[in-house]
N, CA, C and O atoms as a printed pandas DataFrame, in Angstrom:
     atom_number atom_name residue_name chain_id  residue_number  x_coord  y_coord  z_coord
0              1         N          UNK        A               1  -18.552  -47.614  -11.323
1              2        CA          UNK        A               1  -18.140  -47.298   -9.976
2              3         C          UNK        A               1  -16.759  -46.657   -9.958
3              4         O          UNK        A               1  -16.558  -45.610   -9.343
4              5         N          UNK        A               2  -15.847  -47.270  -10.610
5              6        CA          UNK        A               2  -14.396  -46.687  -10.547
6              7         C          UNK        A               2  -14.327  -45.040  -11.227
7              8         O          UNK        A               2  -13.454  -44.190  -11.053
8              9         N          UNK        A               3  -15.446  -44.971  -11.958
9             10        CA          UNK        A               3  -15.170  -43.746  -12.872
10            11         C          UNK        A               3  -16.149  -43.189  -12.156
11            12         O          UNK        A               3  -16.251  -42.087  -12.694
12            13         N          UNK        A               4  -16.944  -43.227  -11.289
13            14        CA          UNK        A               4  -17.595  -41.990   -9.893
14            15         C          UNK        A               4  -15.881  -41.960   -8.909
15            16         O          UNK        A               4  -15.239  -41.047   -9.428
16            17         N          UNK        A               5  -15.498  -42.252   -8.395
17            18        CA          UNK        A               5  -14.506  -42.041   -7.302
18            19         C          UNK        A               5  -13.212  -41.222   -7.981
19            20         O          UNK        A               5  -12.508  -40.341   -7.488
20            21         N          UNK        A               6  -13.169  -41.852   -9.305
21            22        CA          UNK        A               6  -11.965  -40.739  -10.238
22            23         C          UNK        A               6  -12.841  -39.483   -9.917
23            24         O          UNK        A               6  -12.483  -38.650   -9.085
24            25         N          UNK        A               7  -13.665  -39.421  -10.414
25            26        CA          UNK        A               7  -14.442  -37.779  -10.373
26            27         C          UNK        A               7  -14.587  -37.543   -8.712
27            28         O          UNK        A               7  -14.960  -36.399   -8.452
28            29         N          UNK        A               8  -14.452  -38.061   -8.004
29            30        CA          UNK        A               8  -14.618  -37.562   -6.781
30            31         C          UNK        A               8  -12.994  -36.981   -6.611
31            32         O          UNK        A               8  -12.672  -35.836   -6.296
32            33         N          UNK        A               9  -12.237  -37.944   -6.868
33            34        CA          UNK        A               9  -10.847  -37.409   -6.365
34            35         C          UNK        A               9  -10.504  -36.251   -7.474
35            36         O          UNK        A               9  -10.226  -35.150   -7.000
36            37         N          UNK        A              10  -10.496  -36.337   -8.405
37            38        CA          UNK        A              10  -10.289  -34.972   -9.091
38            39         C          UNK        A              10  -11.105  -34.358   -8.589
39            40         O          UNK        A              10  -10.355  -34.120   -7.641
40            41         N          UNK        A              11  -12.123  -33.772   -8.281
41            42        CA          UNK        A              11  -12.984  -32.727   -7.628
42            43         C          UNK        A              11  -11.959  -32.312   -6.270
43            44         O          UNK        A              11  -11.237  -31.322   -6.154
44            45         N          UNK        A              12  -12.133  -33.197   -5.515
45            46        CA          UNK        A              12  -11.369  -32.571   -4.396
46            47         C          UNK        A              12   -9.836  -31.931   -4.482
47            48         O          UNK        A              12   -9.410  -30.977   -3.831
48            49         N          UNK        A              13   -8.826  -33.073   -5.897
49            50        CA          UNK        A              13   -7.680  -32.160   -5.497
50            51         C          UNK        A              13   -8.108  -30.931   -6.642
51            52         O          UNK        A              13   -7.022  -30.435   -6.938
52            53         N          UNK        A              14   -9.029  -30.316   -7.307
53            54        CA          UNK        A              14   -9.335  -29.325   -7.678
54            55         C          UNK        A              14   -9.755  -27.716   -6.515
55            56         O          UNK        A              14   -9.281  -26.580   -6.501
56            57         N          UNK        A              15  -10.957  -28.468   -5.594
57            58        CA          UNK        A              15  -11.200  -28.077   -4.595
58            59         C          UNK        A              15   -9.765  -27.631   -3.639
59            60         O          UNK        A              15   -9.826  -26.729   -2.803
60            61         N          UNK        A              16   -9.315  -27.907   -3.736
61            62        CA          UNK        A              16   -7.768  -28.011   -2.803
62            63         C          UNK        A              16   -6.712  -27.421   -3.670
63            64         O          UNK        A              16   -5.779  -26.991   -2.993
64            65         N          UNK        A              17   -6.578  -27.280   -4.823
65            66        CA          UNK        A              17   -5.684  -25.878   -6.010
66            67         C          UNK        A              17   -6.629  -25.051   -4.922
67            68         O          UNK        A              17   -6.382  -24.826   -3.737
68            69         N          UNK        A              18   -7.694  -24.702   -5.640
69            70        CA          UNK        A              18   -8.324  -23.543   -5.917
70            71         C          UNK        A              18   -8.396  -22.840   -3.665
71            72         O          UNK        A              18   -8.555  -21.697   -3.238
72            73         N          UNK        A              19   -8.254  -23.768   -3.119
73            74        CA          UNK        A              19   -8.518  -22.913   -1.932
74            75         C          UNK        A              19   -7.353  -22.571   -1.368
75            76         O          UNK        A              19   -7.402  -21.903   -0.335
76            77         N          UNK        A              20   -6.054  -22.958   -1.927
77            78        CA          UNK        A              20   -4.566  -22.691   -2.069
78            79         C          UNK        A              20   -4.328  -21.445   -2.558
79            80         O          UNK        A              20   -3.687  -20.549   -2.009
80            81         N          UNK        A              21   -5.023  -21.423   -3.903
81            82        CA          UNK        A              21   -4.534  -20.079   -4.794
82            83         C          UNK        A              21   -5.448  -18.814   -4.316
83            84         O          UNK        A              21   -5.232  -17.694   -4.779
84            85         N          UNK        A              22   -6.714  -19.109   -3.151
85            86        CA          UNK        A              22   -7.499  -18.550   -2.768
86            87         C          UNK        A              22   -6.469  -17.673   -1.642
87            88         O          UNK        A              22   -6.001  -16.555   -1.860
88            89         N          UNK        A              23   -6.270  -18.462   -0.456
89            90        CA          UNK        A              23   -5.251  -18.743    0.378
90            91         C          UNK        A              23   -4.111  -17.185   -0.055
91            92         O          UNK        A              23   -4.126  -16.048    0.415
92            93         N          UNK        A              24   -3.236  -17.816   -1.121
93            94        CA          UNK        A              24   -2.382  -16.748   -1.416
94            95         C          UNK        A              24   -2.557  -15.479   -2.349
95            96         O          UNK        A              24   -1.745  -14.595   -2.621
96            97         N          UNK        A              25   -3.966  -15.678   -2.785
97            98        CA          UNK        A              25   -4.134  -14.416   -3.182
98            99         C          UNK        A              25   -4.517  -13.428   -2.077
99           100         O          UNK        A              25   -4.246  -12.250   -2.311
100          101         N          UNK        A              26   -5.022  -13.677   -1.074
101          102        CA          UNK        A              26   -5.561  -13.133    0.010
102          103         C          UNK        A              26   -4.265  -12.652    0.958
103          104         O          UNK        A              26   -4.102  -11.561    1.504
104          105         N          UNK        A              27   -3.559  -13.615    0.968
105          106        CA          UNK        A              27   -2.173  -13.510    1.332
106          107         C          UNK        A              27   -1.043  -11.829    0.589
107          108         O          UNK        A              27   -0.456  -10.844    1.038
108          109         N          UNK        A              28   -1.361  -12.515   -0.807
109          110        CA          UNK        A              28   -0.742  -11.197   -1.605
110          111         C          UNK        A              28   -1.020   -9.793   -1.240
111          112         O          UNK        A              28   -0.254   -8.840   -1.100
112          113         N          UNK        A              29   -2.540   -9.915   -1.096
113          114        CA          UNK        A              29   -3.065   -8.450   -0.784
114          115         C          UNK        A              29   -2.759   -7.874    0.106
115          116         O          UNK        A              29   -2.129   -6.819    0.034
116          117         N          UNK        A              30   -3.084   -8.356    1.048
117          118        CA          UNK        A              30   -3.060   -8.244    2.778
118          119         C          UNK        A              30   -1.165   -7.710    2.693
119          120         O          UNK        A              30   -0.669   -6.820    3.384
120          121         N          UNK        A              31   -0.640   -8.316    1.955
121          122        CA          UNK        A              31    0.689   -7.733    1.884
122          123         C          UNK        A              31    1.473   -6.622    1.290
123          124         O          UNK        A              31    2.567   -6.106    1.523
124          125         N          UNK        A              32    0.205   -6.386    0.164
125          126        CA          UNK        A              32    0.423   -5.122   -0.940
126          127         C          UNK        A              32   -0.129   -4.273    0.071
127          128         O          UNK        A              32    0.644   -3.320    0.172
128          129         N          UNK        A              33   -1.311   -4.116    1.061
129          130        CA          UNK        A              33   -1.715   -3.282    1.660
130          131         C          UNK        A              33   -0.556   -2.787    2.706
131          132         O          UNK        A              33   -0.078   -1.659    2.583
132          133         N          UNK        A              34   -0.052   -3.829    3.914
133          134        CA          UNK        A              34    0.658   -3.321    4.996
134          135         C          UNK        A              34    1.856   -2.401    3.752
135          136         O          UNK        A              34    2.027   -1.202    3.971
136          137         N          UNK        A              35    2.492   -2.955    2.704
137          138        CA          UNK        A              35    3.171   -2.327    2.089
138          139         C          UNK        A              35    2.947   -0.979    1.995
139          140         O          UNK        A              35    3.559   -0.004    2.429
140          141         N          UNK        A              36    1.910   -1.117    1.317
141          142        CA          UNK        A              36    1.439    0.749    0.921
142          143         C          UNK        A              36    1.188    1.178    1.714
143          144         O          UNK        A              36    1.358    2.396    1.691
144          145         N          UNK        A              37    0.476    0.451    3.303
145          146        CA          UNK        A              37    0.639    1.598    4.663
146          147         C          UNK        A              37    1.928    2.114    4.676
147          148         O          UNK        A              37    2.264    3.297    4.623
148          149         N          UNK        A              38    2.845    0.791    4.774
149          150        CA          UNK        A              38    4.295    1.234    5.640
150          151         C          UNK        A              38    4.883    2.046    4.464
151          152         O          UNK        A              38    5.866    2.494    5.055
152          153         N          UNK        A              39    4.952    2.441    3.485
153          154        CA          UNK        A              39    5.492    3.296    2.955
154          155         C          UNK        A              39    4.601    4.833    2.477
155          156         O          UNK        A              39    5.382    5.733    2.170
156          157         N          UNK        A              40    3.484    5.114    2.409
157          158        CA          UNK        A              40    2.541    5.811    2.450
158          159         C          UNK        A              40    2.017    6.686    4.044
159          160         O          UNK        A              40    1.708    7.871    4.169
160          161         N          UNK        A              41    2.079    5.385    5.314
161          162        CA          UNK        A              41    1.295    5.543    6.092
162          163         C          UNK        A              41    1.828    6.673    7.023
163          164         O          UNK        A              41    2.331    7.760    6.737
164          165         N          UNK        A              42    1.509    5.960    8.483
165          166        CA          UNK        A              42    2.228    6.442    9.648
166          167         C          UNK        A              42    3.164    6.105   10.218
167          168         O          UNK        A              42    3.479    6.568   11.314
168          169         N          UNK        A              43    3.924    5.072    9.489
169          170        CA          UNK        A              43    4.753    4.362   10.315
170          171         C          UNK        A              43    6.449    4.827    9.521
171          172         O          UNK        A              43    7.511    4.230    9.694
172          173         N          UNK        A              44    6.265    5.746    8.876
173          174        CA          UNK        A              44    7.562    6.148    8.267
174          175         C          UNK        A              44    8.128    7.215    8.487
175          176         O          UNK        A              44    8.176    8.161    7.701
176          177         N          UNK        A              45    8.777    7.149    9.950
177          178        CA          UNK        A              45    9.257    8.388   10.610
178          179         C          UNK        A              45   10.855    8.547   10.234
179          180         O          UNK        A              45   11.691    8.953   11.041
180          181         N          UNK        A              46   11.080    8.243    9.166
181          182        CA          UNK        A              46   12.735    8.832    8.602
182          183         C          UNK        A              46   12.900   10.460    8.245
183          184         O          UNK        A              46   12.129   11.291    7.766
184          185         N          UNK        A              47   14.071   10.498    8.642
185          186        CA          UNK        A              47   13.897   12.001    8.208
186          187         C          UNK        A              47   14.155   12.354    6.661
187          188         O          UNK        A              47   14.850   11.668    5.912
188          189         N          UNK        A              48   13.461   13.575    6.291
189          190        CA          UNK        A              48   13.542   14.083    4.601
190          191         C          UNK        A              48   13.946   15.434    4.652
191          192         O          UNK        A              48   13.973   16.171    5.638
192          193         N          UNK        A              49   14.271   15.691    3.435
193          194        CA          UNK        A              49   13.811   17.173    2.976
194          195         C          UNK        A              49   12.645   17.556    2.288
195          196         O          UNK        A              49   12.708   17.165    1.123
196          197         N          UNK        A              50   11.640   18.143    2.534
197          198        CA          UNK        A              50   10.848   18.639    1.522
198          199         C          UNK        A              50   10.662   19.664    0.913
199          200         O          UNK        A              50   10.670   20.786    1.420
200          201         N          UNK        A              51   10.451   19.372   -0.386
201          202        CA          UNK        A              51   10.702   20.274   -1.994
202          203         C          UNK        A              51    8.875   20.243   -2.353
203          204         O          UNK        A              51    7.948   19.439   -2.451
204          205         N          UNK        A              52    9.235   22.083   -2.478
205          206        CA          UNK        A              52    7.641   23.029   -2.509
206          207         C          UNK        A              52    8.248   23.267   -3.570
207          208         O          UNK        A              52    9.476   23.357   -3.591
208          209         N          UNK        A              53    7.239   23.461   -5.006
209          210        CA          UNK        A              53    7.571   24.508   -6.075
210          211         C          UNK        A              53    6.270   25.215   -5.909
211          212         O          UNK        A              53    5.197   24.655   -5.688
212          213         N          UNK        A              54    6.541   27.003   -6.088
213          214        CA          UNK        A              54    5.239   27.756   -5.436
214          215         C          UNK        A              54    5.249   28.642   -7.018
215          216         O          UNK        A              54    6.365   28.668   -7.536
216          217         N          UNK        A              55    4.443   29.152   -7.584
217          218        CA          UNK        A              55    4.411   29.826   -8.774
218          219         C          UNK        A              55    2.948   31.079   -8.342
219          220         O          UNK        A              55    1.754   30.820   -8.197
220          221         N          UNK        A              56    3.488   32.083   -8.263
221          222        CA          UNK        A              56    2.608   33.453   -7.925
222          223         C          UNK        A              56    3.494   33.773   -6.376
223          224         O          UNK        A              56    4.670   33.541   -6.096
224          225         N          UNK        A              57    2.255   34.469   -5.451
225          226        CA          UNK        A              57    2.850   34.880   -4.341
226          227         C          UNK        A              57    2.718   33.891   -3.552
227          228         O          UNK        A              57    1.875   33.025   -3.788
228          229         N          UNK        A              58    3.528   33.838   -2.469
229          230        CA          UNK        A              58    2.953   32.748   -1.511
230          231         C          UNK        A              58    1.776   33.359   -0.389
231          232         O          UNK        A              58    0.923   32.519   -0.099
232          233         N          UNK        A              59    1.651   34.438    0.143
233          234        CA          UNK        A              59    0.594   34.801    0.801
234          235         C          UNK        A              59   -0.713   34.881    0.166
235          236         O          UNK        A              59   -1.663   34.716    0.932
236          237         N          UNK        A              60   -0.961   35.083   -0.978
237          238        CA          UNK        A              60   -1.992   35.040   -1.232
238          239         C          UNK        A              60   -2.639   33.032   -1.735
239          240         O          UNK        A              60   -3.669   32.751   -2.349
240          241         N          UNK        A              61   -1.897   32.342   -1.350
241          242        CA          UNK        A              61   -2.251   31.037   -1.883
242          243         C          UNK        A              61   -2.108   30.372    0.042
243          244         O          UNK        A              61   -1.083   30.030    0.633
244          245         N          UNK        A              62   -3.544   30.401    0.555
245          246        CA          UNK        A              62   -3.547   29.350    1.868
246          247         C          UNK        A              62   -3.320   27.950    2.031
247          248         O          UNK        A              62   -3.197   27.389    3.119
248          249         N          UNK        A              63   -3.255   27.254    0.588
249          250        CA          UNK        A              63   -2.863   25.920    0.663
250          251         C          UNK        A              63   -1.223   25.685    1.096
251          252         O          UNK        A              63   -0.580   24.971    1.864
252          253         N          UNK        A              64   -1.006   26.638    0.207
253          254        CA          UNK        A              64    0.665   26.338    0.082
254          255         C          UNK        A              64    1.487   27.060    1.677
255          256         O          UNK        A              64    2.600   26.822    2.146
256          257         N          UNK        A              65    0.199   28.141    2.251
257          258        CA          UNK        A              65    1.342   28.104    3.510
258          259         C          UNK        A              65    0.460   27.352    4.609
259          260         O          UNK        A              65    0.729   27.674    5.766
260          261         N          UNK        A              66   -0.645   26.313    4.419
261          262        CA          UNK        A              66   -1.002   24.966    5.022
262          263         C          UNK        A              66    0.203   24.005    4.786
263          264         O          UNK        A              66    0.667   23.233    5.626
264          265         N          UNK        A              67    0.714   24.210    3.270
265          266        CA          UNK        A              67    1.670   22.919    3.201
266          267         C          UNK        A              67    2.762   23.626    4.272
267          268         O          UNK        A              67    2.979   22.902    5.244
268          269         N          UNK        A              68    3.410   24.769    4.274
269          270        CA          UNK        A              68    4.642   25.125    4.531
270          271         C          UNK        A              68    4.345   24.894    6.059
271          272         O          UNK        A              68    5.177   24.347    6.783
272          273         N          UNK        A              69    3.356   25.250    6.435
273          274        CA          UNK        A              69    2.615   25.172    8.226
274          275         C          UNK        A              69    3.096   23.391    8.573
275          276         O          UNK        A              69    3.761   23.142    9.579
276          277         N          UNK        A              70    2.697   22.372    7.691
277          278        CA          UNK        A              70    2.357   21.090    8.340
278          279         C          UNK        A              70    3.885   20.554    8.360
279          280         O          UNK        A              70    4.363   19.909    9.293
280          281         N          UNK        A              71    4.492   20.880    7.320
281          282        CA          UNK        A              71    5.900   20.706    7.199
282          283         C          UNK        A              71    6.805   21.534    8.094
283          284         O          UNK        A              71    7.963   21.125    8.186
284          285         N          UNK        A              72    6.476   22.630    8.770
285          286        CA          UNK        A              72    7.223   23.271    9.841
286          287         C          UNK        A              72    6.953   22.174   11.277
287          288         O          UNK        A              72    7.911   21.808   11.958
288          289         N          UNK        A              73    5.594   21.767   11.572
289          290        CA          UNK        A              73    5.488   20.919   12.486
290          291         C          UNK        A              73    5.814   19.729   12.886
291          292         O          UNK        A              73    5.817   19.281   14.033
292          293         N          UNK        A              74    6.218   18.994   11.438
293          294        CA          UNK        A              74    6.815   17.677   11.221
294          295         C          UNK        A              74    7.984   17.368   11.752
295          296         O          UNK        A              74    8.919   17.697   11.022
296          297         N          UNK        A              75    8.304   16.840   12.784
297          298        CA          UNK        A              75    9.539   16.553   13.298
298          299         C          UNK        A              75   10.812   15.762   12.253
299          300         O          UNK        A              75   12.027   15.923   12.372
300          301         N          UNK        A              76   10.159   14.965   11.322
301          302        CA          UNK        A              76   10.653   13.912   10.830
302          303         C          UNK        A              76   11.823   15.109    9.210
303          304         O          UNK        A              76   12.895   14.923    8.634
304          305         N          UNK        A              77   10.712   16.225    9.153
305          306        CA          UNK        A              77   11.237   16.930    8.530
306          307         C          UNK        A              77   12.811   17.836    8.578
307          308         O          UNK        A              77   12.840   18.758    9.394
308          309         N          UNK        A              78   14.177   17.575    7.675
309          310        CA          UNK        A              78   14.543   18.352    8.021
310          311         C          UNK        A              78   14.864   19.814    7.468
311          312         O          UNK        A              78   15.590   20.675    7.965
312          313         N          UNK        A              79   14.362   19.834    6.687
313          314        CA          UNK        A              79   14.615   21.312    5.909
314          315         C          UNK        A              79   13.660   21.286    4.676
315          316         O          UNK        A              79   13.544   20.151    4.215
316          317         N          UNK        A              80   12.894   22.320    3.974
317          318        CA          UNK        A              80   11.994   22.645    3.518
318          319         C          UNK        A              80   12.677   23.643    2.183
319          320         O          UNK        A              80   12.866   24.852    2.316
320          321         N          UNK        A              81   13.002   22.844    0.862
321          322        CA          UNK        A              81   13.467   23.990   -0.251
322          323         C          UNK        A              81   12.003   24.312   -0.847
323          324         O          UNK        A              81   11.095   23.483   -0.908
324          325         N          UNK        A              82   11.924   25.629   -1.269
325          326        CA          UNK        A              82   10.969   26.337   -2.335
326          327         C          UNK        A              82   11.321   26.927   -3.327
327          328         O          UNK        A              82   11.850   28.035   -3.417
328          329         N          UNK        A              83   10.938   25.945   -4.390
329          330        CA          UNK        A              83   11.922   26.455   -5.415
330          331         C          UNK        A              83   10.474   28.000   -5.943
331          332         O          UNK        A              83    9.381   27.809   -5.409
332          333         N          UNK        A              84   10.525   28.750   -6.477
333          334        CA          UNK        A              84    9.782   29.980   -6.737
334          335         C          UNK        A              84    9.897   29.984   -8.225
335          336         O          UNK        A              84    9.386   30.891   -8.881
């Protein structure tokens, strides 16, 4: 009898680690995520400079005057170097 109730109580404070470490791993993430929003996302309206390196012409490459386009619209932006 005494050695069923040991195994009961170790089970439970096992049960009780494991839904702890459950707990803060879930915790961790949920925190690595808002992280990588708030520095990745939308919520980082500081102002910068942004640095283009362009190699050929720039008119003939539409990505690069998409980039130069989205970065003219960016408020947060304040000046735009291209290095060539």
């Amino acid at each position: 009898m005494a050695l069923e109730s040991d195994v009961m109580v170790d089970r439970r404070r096992l049960k009780r680690r494991l839904t702890f470490w459950r707990i803060v791993a879930v915790v961790a993430i949920v925190a690595g995520l808002v992280a990588q929003f708030a520095r990745f996302g939308e919520w980082d309206d500081e102002p910068y400079v942004a640095r283009l390196t362009v190699s050929g012409v720039i008119v003939a490459d539409p990505d690069v005057l998409a980039v130069i386009n989205r970065v003219q619209q960016d408020d947060a932006a304040l000046a735009l170097i291209v290095h060539v």
